mmCIF file of C-alpha atoms and ligand atoms in Angstrom:
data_model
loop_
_atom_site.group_PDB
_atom_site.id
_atom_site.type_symbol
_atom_site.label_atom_id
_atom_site.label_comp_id
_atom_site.label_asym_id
_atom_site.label_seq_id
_atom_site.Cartn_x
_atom_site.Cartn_y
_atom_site.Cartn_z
ATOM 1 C CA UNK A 55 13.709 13.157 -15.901
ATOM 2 C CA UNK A 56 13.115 10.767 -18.692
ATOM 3 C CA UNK A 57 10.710 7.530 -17.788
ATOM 4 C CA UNK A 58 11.387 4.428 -18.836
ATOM 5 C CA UNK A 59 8.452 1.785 -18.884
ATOM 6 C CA UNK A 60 9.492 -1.709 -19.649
ATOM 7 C CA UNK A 61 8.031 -4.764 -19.637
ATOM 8 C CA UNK A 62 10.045 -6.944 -16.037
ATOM 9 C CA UNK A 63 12.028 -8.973 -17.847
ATOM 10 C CA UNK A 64 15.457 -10.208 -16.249
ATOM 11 C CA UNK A 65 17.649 -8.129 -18.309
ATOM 12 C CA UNK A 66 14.984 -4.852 -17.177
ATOM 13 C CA UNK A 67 15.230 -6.266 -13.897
ATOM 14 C CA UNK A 68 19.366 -6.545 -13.622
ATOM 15 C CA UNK A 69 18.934 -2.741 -15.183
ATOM 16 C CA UNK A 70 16.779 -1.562 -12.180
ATOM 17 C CA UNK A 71 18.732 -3.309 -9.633
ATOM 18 C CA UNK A 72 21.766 -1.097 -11.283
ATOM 19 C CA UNK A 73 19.639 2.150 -10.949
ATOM 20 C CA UNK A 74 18.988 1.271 -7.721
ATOM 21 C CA UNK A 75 22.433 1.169 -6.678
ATOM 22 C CA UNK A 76 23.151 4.389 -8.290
ATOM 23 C CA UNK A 77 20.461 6.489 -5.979
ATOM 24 C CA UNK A 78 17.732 6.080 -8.834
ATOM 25 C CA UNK A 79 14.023 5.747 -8.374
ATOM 26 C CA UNK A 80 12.177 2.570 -9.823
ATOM 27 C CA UNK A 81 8.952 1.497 -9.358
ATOM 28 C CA UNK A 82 8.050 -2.274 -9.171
ATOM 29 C CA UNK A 83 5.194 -4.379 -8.838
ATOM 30 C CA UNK A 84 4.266 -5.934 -5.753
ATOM 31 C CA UNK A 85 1.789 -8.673 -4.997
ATOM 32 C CA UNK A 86 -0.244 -6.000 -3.164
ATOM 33 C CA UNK A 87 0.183 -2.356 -5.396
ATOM 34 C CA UNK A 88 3.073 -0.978 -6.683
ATOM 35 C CA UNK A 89 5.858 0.484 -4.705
ATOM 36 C CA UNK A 90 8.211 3.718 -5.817
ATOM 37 C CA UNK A 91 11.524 1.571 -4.808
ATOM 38 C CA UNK A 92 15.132 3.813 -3.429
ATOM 39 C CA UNK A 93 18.084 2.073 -2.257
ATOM 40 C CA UNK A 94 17.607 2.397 1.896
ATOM 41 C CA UNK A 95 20.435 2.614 2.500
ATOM 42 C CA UNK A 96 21.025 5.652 0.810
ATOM 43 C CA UNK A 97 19.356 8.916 2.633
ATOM 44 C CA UNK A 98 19.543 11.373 -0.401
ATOM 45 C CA UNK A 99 17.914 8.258 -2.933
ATOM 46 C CA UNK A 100 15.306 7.782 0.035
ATOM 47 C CA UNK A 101 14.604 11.727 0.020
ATOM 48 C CA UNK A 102 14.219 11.752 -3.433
ATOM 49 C CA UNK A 103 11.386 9.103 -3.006
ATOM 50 C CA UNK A 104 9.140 12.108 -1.391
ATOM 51 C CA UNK A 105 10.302 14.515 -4.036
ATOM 52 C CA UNK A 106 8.582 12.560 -6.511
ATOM 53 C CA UNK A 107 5.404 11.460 -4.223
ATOM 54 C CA UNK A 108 5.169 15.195 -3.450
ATOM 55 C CA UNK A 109 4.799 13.446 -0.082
ATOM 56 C CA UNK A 110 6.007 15.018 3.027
ATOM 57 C CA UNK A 111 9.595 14.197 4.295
ATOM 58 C CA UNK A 112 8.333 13.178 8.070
ATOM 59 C CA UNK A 113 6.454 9.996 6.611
ATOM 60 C CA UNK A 114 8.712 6.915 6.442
ATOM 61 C CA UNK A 115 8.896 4.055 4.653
ATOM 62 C CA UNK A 116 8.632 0.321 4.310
ATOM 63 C CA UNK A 117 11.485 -1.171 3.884
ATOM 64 C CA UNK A 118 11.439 -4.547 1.173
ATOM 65 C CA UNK A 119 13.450 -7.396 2.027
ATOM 66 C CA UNK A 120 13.803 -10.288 -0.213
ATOM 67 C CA UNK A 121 13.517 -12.484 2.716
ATOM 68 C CA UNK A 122 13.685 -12.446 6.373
ATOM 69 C CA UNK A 123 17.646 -13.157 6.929
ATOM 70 C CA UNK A 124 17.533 -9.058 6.428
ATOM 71 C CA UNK A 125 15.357 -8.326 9.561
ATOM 72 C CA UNK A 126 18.663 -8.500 11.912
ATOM 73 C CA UNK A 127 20.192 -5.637 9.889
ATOM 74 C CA UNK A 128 17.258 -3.615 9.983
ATOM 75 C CA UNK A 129 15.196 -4.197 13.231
ATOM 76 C CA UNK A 130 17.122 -4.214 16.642
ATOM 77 C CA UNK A 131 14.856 -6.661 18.141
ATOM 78 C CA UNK A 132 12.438 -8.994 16.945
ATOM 79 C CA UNK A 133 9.473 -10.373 19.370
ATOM 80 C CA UNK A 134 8.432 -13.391 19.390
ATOM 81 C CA UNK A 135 5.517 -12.434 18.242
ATOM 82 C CA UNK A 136 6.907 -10.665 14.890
ATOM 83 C CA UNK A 137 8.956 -13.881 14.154
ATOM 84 C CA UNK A 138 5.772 -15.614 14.389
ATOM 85 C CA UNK A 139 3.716 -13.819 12.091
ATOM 86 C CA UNK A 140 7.168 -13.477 9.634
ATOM 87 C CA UNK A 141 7.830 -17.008 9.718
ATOM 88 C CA UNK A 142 3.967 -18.059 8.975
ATOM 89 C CA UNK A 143 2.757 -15.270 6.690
ATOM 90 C CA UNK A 144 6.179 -14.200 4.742
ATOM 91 C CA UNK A 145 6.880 -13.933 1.797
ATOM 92 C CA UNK A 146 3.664 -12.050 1.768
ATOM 93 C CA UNK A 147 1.596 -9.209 1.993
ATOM 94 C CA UNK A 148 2.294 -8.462 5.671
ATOM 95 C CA UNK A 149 4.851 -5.309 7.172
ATOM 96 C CA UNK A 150 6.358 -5.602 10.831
ATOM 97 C CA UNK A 151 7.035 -2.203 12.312
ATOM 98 C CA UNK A 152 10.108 -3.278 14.459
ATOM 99 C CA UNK A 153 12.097 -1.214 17.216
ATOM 100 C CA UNK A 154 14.793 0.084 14.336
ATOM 101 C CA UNK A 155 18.172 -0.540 14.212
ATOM 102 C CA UNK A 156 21.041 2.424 13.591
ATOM 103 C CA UNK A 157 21.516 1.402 9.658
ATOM 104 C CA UNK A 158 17.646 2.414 9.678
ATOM 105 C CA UNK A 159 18.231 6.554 9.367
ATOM 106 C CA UNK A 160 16.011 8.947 9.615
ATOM 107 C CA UNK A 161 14.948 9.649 5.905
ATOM 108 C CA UNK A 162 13.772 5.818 6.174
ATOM 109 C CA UNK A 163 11.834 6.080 9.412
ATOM 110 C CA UNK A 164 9.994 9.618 9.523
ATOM 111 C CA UNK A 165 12.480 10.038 12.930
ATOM 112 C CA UNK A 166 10.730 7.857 14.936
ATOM 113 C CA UNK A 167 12.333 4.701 16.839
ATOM 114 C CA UNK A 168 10.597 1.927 14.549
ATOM 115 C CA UNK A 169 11.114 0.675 10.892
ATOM 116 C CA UNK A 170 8.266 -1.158 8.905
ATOM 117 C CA UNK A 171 9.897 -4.557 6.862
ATOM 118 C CA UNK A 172 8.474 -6.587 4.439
ATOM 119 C CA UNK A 173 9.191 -9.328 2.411
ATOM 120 C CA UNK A 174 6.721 -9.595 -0.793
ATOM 121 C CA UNK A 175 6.260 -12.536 -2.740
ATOM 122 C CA UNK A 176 5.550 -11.073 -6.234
ATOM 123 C CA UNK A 177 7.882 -12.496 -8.456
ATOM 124 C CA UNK A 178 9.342 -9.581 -9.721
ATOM 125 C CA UNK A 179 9.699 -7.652 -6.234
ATOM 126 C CA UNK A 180 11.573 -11.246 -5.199
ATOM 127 C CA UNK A 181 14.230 -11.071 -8.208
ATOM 128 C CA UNK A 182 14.519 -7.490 -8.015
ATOM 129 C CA UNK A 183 15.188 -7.724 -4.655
ATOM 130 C CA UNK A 184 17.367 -10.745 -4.574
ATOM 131 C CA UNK A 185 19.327 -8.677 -7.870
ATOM 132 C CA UNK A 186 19.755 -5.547 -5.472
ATOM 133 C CA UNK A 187 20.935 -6.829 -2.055
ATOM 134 C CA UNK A 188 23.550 -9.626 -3.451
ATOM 135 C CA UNK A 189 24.478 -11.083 -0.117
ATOM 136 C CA UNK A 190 24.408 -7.625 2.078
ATOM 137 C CA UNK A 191 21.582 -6.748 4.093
ATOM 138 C CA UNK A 192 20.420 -4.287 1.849
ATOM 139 C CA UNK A 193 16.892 -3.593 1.228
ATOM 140 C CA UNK A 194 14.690 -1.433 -0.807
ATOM 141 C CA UNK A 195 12.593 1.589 0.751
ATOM 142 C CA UNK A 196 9.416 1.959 -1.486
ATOM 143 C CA UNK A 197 6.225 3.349 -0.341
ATOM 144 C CA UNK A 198 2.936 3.089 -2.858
ATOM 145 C CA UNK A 199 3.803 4.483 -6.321
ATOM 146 C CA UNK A 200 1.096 7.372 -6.162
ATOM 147 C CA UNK A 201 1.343 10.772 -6.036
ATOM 148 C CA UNK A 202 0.205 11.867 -1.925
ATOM 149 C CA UNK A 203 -3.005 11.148 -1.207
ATOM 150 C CA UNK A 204 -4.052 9.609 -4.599
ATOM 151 C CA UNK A 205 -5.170 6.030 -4.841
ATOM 152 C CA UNK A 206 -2.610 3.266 -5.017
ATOM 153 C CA UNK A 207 -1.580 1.862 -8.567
ATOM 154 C CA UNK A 208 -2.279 -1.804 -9.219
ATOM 155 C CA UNK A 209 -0.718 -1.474 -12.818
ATOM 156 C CA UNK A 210 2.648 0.293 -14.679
ATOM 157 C CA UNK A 211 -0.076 2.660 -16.453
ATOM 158 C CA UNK A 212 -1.234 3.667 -13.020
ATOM 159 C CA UNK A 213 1.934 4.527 -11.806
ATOM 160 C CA UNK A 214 2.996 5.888 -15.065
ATOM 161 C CA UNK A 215 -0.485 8.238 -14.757
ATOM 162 C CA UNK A 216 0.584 9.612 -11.707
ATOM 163 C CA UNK A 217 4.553 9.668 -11.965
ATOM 164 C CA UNK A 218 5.935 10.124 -15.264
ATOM 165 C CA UNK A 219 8.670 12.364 -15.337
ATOM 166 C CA UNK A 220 9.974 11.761 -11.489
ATOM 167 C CA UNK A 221 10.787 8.356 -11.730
ATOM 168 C CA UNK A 222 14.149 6.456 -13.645
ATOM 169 C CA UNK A 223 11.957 2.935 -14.537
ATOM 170 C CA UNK A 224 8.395 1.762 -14.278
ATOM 171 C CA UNK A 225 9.007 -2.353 -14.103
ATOM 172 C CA UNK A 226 5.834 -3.608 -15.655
ATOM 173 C CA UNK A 227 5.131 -6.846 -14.139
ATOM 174 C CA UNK A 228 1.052 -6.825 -15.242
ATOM 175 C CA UNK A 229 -1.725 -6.117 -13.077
ATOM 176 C CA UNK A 230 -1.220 -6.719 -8.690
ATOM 177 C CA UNK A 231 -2.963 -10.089 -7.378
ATOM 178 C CA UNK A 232 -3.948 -8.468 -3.824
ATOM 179 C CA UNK A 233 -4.697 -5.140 -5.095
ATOM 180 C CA UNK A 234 -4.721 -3.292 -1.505
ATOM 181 C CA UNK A 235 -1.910 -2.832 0.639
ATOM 182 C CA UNK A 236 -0.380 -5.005 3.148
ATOM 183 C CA UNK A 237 -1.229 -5.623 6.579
ATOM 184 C CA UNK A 238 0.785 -3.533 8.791
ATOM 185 C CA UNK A 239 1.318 -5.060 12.444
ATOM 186 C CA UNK A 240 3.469 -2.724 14.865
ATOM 187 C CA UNK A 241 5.780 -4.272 17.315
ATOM 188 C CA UNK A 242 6.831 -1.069 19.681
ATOM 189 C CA UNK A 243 4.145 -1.296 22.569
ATOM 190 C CA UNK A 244 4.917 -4.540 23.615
ATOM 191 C CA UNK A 245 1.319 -6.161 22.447
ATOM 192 C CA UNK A 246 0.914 -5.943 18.802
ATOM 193 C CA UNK A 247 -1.107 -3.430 17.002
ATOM 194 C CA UNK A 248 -2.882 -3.578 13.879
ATOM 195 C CA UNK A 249 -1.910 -0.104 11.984
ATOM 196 C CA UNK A 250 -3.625 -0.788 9.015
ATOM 197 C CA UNK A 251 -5.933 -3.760 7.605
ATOM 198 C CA UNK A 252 -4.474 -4.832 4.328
ATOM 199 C CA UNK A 253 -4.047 -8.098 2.224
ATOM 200 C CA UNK A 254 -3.699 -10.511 4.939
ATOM 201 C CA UNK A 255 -7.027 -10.902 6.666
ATOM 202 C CA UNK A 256 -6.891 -9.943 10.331
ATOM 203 C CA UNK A 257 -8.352 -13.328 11.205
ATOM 204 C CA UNK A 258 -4.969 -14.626 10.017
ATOM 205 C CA UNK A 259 -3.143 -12.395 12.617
ATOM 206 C CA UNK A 260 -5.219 -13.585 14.873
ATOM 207 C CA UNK A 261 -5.131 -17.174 14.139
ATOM 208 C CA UNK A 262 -0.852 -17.159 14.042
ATOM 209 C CA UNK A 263 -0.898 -14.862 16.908
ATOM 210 C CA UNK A 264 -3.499 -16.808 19.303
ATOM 211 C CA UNK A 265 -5.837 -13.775 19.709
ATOM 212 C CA UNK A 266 -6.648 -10.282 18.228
ATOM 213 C CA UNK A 267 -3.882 -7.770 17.634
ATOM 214 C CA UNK A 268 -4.694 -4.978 19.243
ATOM 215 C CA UNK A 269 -6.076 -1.413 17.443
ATOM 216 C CA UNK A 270 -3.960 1.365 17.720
ATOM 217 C CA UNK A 271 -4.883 3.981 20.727
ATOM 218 C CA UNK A 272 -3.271 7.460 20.973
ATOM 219 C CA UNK A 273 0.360 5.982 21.652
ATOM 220 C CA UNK A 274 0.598 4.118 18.351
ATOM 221 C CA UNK A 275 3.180 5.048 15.899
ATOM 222 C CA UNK A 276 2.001 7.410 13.202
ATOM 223 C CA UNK A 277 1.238 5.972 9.798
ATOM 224 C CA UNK A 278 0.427 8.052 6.794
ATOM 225 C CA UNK A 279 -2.270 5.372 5.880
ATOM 226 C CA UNK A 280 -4.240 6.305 8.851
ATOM 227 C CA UNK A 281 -4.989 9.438 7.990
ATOM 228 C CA UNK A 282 -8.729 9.865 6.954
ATOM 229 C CA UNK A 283 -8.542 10.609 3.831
ATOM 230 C CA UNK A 284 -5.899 8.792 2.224
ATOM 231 C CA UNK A 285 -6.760 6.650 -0.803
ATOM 232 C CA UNK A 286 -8.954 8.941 -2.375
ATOM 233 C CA UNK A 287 -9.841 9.211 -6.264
ATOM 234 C CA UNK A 288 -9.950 12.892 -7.150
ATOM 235 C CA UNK A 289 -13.859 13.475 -7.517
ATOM 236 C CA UNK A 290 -15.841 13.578 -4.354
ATOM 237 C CA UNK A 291 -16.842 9.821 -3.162
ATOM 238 C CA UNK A 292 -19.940 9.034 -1.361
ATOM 239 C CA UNK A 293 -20.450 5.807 0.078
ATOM 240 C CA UNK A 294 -24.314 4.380 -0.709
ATOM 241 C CA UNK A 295 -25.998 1.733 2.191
ATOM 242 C CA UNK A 296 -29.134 2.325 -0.574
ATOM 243 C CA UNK A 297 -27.625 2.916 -3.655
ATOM 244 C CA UNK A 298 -31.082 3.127 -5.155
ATOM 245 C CA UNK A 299 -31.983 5.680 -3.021
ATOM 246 C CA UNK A 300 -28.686 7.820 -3.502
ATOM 247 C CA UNK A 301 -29.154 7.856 -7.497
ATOM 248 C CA UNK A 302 -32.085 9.213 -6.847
ATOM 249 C CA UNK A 303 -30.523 12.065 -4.985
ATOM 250 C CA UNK A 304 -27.191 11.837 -7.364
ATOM 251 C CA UNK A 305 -28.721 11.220 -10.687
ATOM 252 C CA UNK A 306 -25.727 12.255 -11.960
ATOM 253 C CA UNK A 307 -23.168 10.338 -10.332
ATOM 254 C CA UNK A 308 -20.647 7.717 -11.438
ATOM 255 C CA UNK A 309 -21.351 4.232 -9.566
ATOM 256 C CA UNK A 310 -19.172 1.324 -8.225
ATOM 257 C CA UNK A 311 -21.623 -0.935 -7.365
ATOM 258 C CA UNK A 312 -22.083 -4.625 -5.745
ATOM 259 C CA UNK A 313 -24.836 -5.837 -5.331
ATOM 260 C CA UNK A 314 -27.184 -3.203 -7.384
ATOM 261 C CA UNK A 315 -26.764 -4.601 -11.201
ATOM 262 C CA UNK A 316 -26.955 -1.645 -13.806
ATOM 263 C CA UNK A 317 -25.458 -1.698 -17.348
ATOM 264 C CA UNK A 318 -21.156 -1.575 -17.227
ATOM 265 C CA UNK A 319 -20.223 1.599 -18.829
ATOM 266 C CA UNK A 320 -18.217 4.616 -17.918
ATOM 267 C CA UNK A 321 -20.157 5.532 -15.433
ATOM 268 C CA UNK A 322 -21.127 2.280 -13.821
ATOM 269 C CA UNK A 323 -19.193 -0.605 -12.581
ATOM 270 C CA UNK A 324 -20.915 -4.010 -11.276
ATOM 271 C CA UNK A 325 -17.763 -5.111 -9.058
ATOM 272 C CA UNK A 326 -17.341 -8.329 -7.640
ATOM 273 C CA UNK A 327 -19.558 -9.441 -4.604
ATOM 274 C CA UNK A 328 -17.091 -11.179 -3.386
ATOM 275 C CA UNK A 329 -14.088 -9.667 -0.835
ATOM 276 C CA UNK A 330 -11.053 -10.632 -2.367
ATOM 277 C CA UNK A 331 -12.260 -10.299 -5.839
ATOM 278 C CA UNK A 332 -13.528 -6.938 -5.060
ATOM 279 C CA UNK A 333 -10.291 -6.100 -3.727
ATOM 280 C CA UNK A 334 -8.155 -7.160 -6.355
ATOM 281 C CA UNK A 335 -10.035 -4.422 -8.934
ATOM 282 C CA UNK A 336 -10.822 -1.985 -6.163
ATOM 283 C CA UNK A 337 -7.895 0.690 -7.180
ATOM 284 C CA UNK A 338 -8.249 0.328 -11.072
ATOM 285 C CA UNK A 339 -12.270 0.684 -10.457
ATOM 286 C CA UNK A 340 -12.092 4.154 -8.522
ATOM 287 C CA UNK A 341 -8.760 5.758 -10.612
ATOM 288 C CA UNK A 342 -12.048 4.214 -13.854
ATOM 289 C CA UNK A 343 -14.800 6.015 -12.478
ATOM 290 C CA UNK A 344 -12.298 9.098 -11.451
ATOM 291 C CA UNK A 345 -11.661 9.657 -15.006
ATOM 292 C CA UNK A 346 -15.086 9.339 -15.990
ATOM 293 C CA UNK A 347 -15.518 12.401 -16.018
ATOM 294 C CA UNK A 348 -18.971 12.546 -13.525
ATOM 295 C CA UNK A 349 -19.023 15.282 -10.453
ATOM 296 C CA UNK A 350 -19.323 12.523 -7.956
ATOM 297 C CA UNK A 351 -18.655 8.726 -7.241
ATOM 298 C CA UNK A 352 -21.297 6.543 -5.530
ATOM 299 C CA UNK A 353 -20.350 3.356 -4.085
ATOM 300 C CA UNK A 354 -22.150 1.301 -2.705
ATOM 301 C CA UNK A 355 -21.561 0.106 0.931
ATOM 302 C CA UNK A 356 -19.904 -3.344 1.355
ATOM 303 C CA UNK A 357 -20.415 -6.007 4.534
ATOM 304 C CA UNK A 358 -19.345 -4.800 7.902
ATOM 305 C CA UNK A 359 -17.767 -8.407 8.737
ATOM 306 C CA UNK A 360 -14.206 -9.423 8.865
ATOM 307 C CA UNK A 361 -13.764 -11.075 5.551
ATOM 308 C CA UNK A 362 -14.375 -7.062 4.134
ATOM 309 C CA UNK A 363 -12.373 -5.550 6.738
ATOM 310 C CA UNK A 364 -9.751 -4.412 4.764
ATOM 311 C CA UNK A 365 -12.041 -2.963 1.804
ATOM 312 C CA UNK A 366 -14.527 -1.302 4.170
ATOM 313 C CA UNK A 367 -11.259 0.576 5.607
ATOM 314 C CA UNK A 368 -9.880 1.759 2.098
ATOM 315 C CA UNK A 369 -13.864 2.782 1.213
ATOM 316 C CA UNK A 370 -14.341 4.887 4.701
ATOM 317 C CA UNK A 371 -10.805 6.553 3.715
ATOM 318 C CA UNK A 372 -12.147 7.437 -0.371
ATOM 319 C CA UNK A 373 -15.508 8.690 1.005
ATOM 320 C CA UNK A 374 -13.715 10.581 3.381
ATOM 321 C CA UNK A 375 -13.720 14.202 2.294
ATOM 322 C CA UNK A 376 -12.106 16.244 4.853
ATOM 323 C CA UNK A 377 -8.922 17.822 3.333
ATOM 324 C CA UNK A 378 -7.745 18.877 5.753
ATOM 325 C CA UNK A 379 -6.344 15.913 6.848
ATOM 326 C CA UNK A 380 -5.372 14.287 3.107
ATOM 327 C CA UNK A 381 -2.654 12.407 3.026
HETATM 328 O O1 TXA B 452 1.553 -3.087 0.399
HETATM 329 C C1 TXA B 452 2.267 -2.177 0.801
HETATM 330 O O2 TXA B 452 2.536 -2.021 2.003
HETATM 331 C C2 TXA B 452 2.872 -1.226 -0.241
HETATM 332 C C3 TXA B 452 3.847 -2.008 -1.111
HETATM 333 C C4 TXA B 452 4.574 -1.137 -2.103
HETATM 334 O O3 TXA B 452 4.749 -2.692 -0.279
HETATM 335 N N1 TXA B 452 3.494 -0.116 0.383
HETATM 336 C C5 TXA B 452 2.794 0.870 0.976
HETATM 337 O O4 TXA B 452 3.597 1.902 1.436
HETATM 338 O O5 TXA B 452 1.586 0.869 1.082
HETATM 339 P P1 TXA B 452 2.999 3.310 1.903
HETATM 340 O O6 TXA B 452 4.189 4.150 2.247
HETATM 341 O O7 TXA B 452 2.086 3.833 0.871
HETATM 342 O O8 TXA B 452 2.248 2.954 3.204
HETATM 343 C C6 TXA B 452 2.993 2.418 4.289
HETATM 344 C C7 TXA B 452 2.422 2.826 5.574
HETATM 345 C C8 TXA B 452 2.401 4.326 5.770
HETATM 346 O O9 TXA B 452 1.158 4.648 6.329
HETATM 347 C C9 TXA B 452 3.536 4.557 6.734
HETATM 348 O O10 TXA B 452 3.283 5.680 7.542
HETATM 349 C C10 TXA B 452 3.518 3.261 7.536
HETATM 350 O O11 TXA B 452 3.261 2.276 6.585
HETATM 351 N N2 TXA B 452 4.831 3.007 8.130
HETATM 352 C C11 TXA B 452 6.001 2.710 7.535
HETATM 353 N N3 TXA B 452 7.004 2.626 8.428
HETATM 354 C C12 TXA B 452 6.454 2.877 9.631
HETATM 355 C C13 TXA B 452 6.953 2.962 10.970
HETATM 356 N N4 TXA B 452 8.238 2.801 11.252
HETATM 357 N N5 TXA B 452 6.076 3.249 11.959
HETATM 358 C C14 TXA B 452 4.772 3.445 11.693
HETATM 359 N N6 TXA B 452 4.241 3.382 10.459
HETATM 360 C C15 TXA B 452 5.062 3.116 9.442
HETATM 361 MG MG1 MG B 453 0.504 4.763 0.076
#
């Protein structure tokens, strides 16, 4: 299959809405990384979403939603809970797992009872979207656009690094603002669950919600993102509490570090001590040092407080070398 890459303007964007509707594969930027986009609706454009992940064909999907009129078509039932956090925190980077509804199939949901929907704010994912669905209830089923278990692009080169050749159109709509996923809260044990820390701080939930969601026990629905070791760069990851100390060890080693100052090079990134920041350039700073070339990554640790939540989850998943249990 012949890529294209092209820059999101709206003619590019009325072209991938068309592909879209024909069972094609496009990838698109979203304010948190970019997502590998199939029509939902369609089972055999869906399956052809883990074709070109290389992903495995149990996992399901988010489905995209240009706003939340579309939750009724998807999701059977709604909480009041879930309308809560949709009504504060969407557009946004926030997914609802909902109790699904029968136009959610299979290929969409790995087979189990619930659906994920989101409605993202990026500019492009909105006119895409709103391009796609017309007045229907359609929505777009788009997971990261990585190959399995890699980290998650933030830019069209990263996704065209990692896909070229499985995928119809890259929309290039510039770098992602969040730069980690979303937030996914799951609505199918009554109380809500917090599957996965992501671009909206957990204090938010909390705050809209009137106390902490819950974290997931034994019961909670599988997600691919919990798995250990997902988000990893390709060269073994170490994470430093005294970087000085683990150079010594690794003299070797490539470094992402924050709070350590060395000289920016190949081999050594000074990111930003500052969560958000730090997030934003977290993906293009590991997929930097991956290609670096070194044996091993260092990074060093980051705060174990809310604000770094998120971060401190995606780190303990790259460091994570088990695989085994890769996703
Ligand atoms: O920010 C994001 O969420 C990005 C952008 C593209 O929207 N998408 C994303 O998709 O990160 P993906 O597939 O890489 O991760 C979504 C996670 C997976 O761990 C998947 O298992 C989980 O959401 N998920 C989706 N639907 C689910 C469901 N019905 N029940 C439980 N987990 C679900
Ligand atoms: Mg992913």
């Amino acid at each position: 299959m012949k890529t294209e890459v092209a820059a999101a303007t709206p003619e590019a964007i009325a072209k991938a809405a068309r592909m879209l509707r024909a069972g094609g594969l496009v990838a698109f930027p979203t304010e948190t990384v970019y997502g590998l986009g199939a029509d939902a609706g369609n089972p055999a454009a869906v399956r052809a979403i883990f074709a070109a992940k290389r992903r495995p064909a149990d996992h399901p999907v988010i489905v995209h939603l240009a706003d939340a009129a579309g939750v009724a078509y998807w999701a059977r039932e709604v909480p009041p809970d879930a309308q809560r956090l949709a009504e504060a925190l969407w557009p946004g980077p926030l997914t609802l797992i909902l109790p699904r509804s029968l136009h959610a199939t299979d290929e969409v949901t790995g087979g189990q009872d619930s659906v994920g929907l989101r409605v993202p704010s990026h500019r492009v994912a909105q006119a895409l979207l709103r391009a796609f669905a017309g007045d229907g209830g359609r929505g777009v089923a788009a997971p990261s656009a990585n190959r399995f278990g890699h980290i998650s692009p933030t830019t069209a080169q990263h996704v065209a690094d990692d896909l070229r050749g499985d995928v119809d159109l890259v929309l290039d709509g510039g770098a992602c603002d969040v730069g980690i996923e979303s937030t996914i809260v799951a609505f199918t044990q009554g109380e809500p669950v917090l599957l996965r820390p992501g671009g909206v701080p957990v204090t938010e939930i909390a705050r809209v919600l009137g106390r902490a969601p819950r974290v997931p026990d034994a019961d909670a629905p599988r997600a691919s993102g919990t798995l250990a070791s997902h988000y990893a760069p390709r060269t073994p990851a170490l994470l430093a509490h005294d970087l000085a100390a683990a150079l010594a060890d690794h003299p070797g080693a490539a470094v992402l570090a924050r709070t350590l100052r060395g000289p920016t090079g190949p081999r050594w990134i000074n990111a930003p001590d500052d969560p958000v920041r730090y997030a934003h350039d977290l993906y293009a700073n590991l997929r930097a040092l991956d290609a670096s070339g070194a044996a091993e990554l260092l990074i060093e640790t980051v705060p174990d407080d809310a604000a770094w939540f998120a971060v401190r989850d995606r780190l303990l998943r790259a460091t994570h070398l088990d695989p085994d249990d890769r996703d």
